[in-house]
Amino acid sequence: MSRPPTFTPPPCARALQLPTGRGPFAVLDARPEGTPRGTALLLPGYTGSKEDFIAMLEPLTAAGYRVVAVDGRGQYESKGPDSQDAYAQKELAADVLAQAAAVGAPVHLVGHSLGGQIARAAVLADPEPFLTLTLISSGPARIAPSQRERVRLLSEALELTHMDMEQVWAGIRAMDPPEETDIDGADLRRRWLGHNPSQLIATGRQLTVEPDRVAELAAVRDLPVHVMSGVRDDTWPVPLLDDMARRLGARRTVIEGAEHSPNTDQPPRTAAALSAFWDEAGRPRR
């Protein structure tokens, strides 16, 4: 579970509901002074939320970019239905296309972990609204065996044993390392309880069965791609991410001092790498 350093937006950002053609979504909309150099749409990972990008909002706006971090349907402060079918990947990808249109496409698209696979699906459905694609700690196919087991246990707790979200939260906290049990505990609990269980079950299943779609993404013309990660990752091993970047012909950035969530582990370094990529992608080609 990612642990943002705070759930309080910086002065450059507003928490609001973004109206789209597919309903409203809770976002943090951060804007620079003056005319933005571009707009970025940021998608969080499994069990995450828009707050996972909160420490990057100030440095990204300081670099001149408008940044919109979003809770997907059924995540934290974005409402979602109780039907698992509503969280099929094609539905979530359609949400991203609607969000891009609402903030003013074309946009720089960024997805962390599960958010990266949803971002990839959106690009494959329609690449036109996107200037670039950045995949942060998001691999080519399904997650590693140890993580598949964790998702299986969570899904069984929610679906088969009919534990409620409060009971599952208590179990998660009991398994946390002692040094992490007091980090933003109230905020993390509130976020967890805001998630729709059907969303967690459906997207968890997606993470365990996602096929390798790297060749499809590589075939998308004129879309700069950036693969980022920490120095180690137990969800998709770093060598797997290295190979994916090679297959995509993508820019590759490894963030020192970070693991599966560079955006919360090392936000200044991650923001600097993102804005440098967007700056380069925005230069006229010779």
Coordinates of C-alpha atoms in Angstrom, one line a residue:
M1 CA 0.0 0.0 0.0
S2 CA 1.4 3.4 -1.0
R3 CA 1.8 5.9 1.8
P4 CA 1.6 9.5 0.7
P5 CA 3.4 11.9 3.1
T6 CA 0.2 14.0 3.5
F7 CA -3.4 14.1 2.4
T8 CA -3.5 17.9 2.5
P9 CA -3.2 19.5 -1.0
P10 CA -0.5 22.2 -1.4
P11 CA -1.6 25.8 -2.1
C12 CA -1.2 25.3 -5.9
A13 CA -3.9 22.6 -5.9
R14 CA -7.7 22.4 -5.5
A15 CA -9.6 19.3 -4.5
L16 CA -12.7 19.2 -6.7
Q17 CA -15.1 17.0 -8.7
L18 CA -14.2 16.9 -12.4
P19 CA -17.3 16.6 -14.5
T20 CA -16.9 14.3 -17.5
G21 CA -19.1 12.6 -20.1
R22 CA -18.9 9.5 -17.9
G23 CA -19.8 11.2 -14.6
P24 CA -17.8 13.1 -12.0
F25 CA -14.4 12.1 -10.7
A26 CA -12.6 13.4 -7.6
V27 CA -9.3 15.2 -8.6
L28 CA -6.5 17.4 -7.3
D29 CA -6.1 20.1 -9.9
A30 CA -2.8 21.9 -9.5
R31 CA -2.0 24.9 -11.7
P32 CA 1.1 26.9 -12.3
E33 CA 1.3 30.7 -12.4
G34 CA 0.7 31.9 -15.9
T35 CA -0.1 29.9 -18.9
P36 CA 0.7 26.1 -18.5
R37 CA 3.3 24.5 -20.7
G38 CA 1.0 21.5 -20.8
T39 CA -1.4 19.4 -18.8
A40 CA -0.8 16.0 -17.2
L41 CA -3.3 13.4 -16.1
L42 CA -2.1 11.1 -13.3
L43 CA -3.7 7.8 -12.5
P44 CA -3.0 6.0 -9.2
G45 CA -2.4 2.3 -8.5
Y46 CA -4.2 -0.5 -6.8
T47 CA -5.6 0.6 -3.4
G48 CA -4.1 4.0 -4.1
S49 CA -5.6 7.4 -4.8
K50 CA -4.8 10.9 -6.2
E51 CA -3.0 11.7 -2.9
D52 CA -0.2 9.3 -4.1
F53 CA 1.0 12.2 -6.3
I54 CA 0.4 15.0 -3.8
A55 CA 4.1 15.6 -3.0
M56 CA 4.9 16.1 -6.7
L57 CA 2.3 18.7 -7.4
E58 CA 4.3 21.7 -6.3
P59 CA 7.5 20.8 -8.2
L60 CA 5.5 19.9 -11.4
T61 CA 3.6 23.2 -11.3
A62 CA 6.9 25.0 -10.6
A63 CA 8.1 23.5 -13.9
G64 CA 5.1 25.1 -15.6
Y65 CA 2.7 22.2 -15.9
R66 CA -0.9 21.9 -14.9
V67 CA -1.3 18.5 -13.1
V68 CA -4.6 16.7 -12.5
A69 CA -4.4 13.7 -10.2
V70 CA -7.5 11.6 -10.3
D71 CA -9.4 8.9 -8.2
G72 CA -10.7 6.4 -10.7
R73 CA -14.2 5.1 -10.4
G74 CA -14.7 3.3 -7.1
Q75 CA -11.4 4.7 -5.7
Y76 CA -11.5 6.7 -2.5
E77 CA -13.5 9.9 -3.3
S78 CA -14.8 8.9 -6.7
K79 CA -18.1 7.0 -6.3
G80 CA -18.6 3.8 -8.2
P81 CA -21.3 1.1 -8.6
D82 CA -21.3 -2.2 -6.8
S83 CA -21.2 -4.3 -10.0
Q84 CA -17.7 -5.8 -10.8
D85 CA -18.6 -5.5 -14.5
A86 CA -18.4 -1.7 -14.1
Y87 CA -14.7 -2.0 -13.4
A88 CA -13.7 -4.0 -16.5
Q89 CA -10.5 -2.6 -18.0
K90 CA -12.3 -1.3 -21.1
E91 CA -14.7 0.7 -18.8
L92 CA -11.8 2.2 -16.8
A93 CA -9.9 3.1 -20.1
A94 CA -13.1 4.8 -21.3
D95 CA -13.1 6.8 -18.1
V96 CA -9.5 8.0 -18.8
L97 CA -10.5 9.1 -22.3
A98 CA -13.4 11.1 -20.8
Q99 CA -11.1 12.6 -18.1
A100 CA -8.6 13.7 -20.8
A101 CA -11.3 15.3 -22.8
A102 CA -12.6 17.1 -19.6
V103 CA -9.2 18.6 -18.6
G104 CA -8.4 19.6 -22.2
A105 CA -6.7 17.0 -24.4
P106 CA -4.1 16.5 -25.6
V107 CA -2.4 15.6 -22.2
H108 CA 0.6 13.9 -20.8
L109 CA -0.7 10.6 -19.4
V110 CA 1.0 9.1 -16.3
G111 CA 0.0 5.8 -14.6
H112 CA 1.4 4.2 -11.5
S113 CA 1.2 0.4 -11.2
L114 CA -2.4 -0.6 -12.0
G115 CA -2.9 2.9 -13.2
G116 CA -0.2 2.3 -15.8
Q117 CA -2.0 -0.7 -17.2
I118 CA -5.3 1.3 -17.4
A119 CA -3.3 4.1 -19.1
R120 CA -2.0 1.6 -21.6
A121 CA -5.5 0.4 -22.3
A122 CA -6.7 3.9 -22.9
V123 CA -3.9 4.7 -25.3
L124 CA -4.6 1.5 -27.2
A125 CA -8.3 2.3 -27.4
D126 CA -7.5 5.8 -28.7
P127 CA -4.0 7.4 -28.7
E128 CA -5.1 10.7 -30.1
P129 CA -5.8 12.5 -26.8
F130 CA -2.3 11.8 -25.4
L131 CA 1.0 13.7 -26.0
T132 CA 3.1 11.2 -24.0
L133 CA 2.7 8.1 -21.8
T134 CA 4.7 7.5 -18.6
L135 CA 4.4 4.1 -16.9
I136 CA 5.7 4.3 -13.3
S137 CA 6.4 0.8 -11.8
S138 CA 3.9 -0.7 -14.1
G139 CA 5.0 -3.9 -16.0
P140 CA 4.3 -5.6 -19.3
A141 CA 1.9 -8.2 -18.0
R142 CA 0.6 -9.7 -14.8
I143 CA 2.1 -9.1 -11.4
A144 CA 4.8 -11.3 -9.7
P145 CA 3.7 -14.5 -8.0
S146 CA 4.1 -13.2 -4.5
Q147 CA 1.8 -10.2 -5.3
R148 CA -0.7 -12.5 -7.0
E149 CA -1.0 -14.4 -3.7
R150 CA -1.6 -11.1 -1.8
V151 CA -4.3 -10.1 -4.2
R152 CA -5.9 -13.5 -4.0
L153 CA -6.0 -13.3 -0.2
L154 CA -7.6 -9.9 -0.3
S155 CA -10.1 -10.9 -2.9
E156 CA -11.1 -14.0 -0.9
A157 CA -11.5 -11.9 2.2
L158 CA -13.8 -9.5 0.4
E159 CA -15.8 -11.9 -1.8
L160 CA -15.8 -15.3 -0.2
T161 CA -15.6 -14.7 3.6
H162 CA -17.7 -11.6 3.3
M163 CA -15.5 -9.6 5.6
D164 CA -16.3 -5.9 5.5
M165 CA -13.8 -3.2 4.7
E166 CA -13.2 -2.3 8.3
Q167 CA -12.4 -6.0 9.2
V168 CA -10.0 -6.3 6.2
W169 CA -8.3 -3.0 7.2
A170 CA -7.6 -4.4 10.6
G171 CA -6.1 -7.5 9.1
I172 CA -3.9 -5.4 6.8
R173 CA -2.6 -3.2 9.6
A174 CA -1.9 -6.3 11.7
M175 CA 0.5 -7.5 9.0
D176 CA 2.2 -4.1 8.5
P177 CA 5.9 -3.8 9.6
P178 CA 6.0 -2.1 13.1
E179 CA 7.8 1.0 11.8
E180 CA 5.0 1.7 9.3
T181 CA 1.9 1.3 11.6
D182 CA 1.7 4.9 12.6
I183 CA 2.3 6.6 9.2
D184 CA -0.8 8.6 8.3
G185 CA -2.9 5.8 9.9
A186 CA -6.2 7.8 10.1
D187 CA -5.9 9.1 6.5
L188 CA -4.9 5.7 5.1
R189 CA -7.9 4.1 6.9
R190 CA -10.3 6.7 5.6
R191 CA -9.0 6.1 2.1
W192 CA -9.3 2.4 2.4
L193 CA -12.9 2.6 3.6
G194 CA -13.7 4.9 0.7
H195 CA -12.8 2.2 -1.9
N196 CA -15.6 0.2 -3.4
P197 CA -14.9 -3.5 -2.7
S198 CA -16.1 -4.4 -6.2
Q199 CA -13.5 -2.2 -7.6
L200 CA -10.8 -3.9 -5.6
I201 CA -11.9 -7.4 -6.6
A202 CA -12.3 -6.6 -10.3
T203 CA -9.0 -4.6 -10.7
G204 CA -7.1 -7.1 -8.5
R205 CA -8.2 -9.9 -10.9
Q206 CA -7.0 -7.8 -13.8
L207 CA -3.5 -7.5 -12.2
T208 CA -3.3 -11.3 -11.9
V209 CA -4.3 -12.1 -15.5
E210 CA -3.1 -9.0 -17.6
P211 CA -1.5 -10.2 -20.9
D212 CA 1.6 -8.8 -22.4
R213 CA 0.5 -5.9 -24.6
V214 CA 3.9 -4.3 -25.2
A215 CA 4.0 -5.1 -28.9
E216 CA 0.6 -3.4 -29.3
L217 CA 1.8 -0.3 -27.5
A218 CA 5.1 -0.2 -29.4
A219 CA 3.0 -0.1 -32.6
V220 CA 1.4 3.2 -31.6
R221 CA 3.0 5.8 -33.8
D222 CA 4.4 9.1 -32.6
L223 CA 3.8 8.6 -28.9
P224 CA 6.9 9.1 -26.7
V225 CA 6.9 6.6 -23.9
H226 CA 8.7 6.8 -20.5
V227 CA 9.3 3.8 -18.2
M228 CA 10.1 4.7 -14.6
S229 CA 10.7 2.7 -11.5
G230 CA 12.6 2.6 -8.3
V231 CA 15.8 0.6 -7.8
R232 CA 13.9 -2.5 -6.7
D233 CA 10.3 -3.6 -7.1
D234 CA 8.5 -6.7 -5.8
T235 CA 5.5 -6.2 -8.0
W236 CA 7.3 -6.2 -11.4
P237 CA 11.1 -7.0 -11.1
V238 CA 13.2 -4.1 -12.3
P239 CA 14.9 -6.3 -15.1
L240 CA 11.4 -6.9 -16.5
L241 CA 10.9 -3.2 -16.6
D242 CA 14.3 -2.7 -18.3
D243 CA 13.3 -5.2 -21.0
M244 CA 9.9 -3.6 -21.5
A245 CA 11.5 -0.2 -22.0
R246 CA 13.9 -1.7 -24.6
R247 CA 11.0 -3.4 -26.4
L248 CA 9.1 -0.1 -26.5
G249 CA 12.1 2.0 -27.5
A250 CA 11.1 4.1 -24.4
R251 CA 13.0 6.5 -22.2
R252 CA 14.1 4.7 -19.0
T253 CA 14.5 6.3 -15.6
V254 CA 15.4 4.5 -12.4
I255 CA 14.8 6.7 -9.3
E256 CA 17.5 6.2 -6.6
G257 CA 16.2 5.6 -3.1
A258 CA 12.8 4.4 -4.4
E259 CA 11.0 1.1 -4.6
H260 CA 7.5 0.4 -6.0
S261 CA 6.2 4.0 -5.5
P262 CA 8.8 6.5 -6.6
N263 CA 6.1 9.2 -6.5
T264 CA 5.8 8.8 -2.7
D265 CA 9.4 7.5 -2.0
Q266 CA 11.3 10.2 -3.9
P267 CA 8.8 12.8 -5.1
P268 CA 11.2 15.6 -6.1
R269 CA 13.4 13.2 -8.2
T270 CA 10.4 11.7 -9.8
A271 CA 8.8 15.0 -10.6
A272 CA 12.1 16.3 -12.1
A273 CA 12.3 13.2 -14.3
L274 CA 8.7 13.6 -15.4
S275 CA 9.0 17.3 -16.3
A276 CA 12.3 16.8 -18.1
F277 CA 10.6 14.1 -20.3
W278 CA 7.6 16.4 -21.0
D279 CA 10.0 19.3 -21.8
E280 CA 11.9 17.1 -24.3
A281 CA 8.7 15.7 -25.9
G282 CA 7.4 19.2 -26.4
R283 CA 10.4 20.5 -28.3
P284 CA 10.0 20.9 -32.1
R285 CA 11.4 17.9 -34.0
R286 CA 14.2 18.6 -36.5

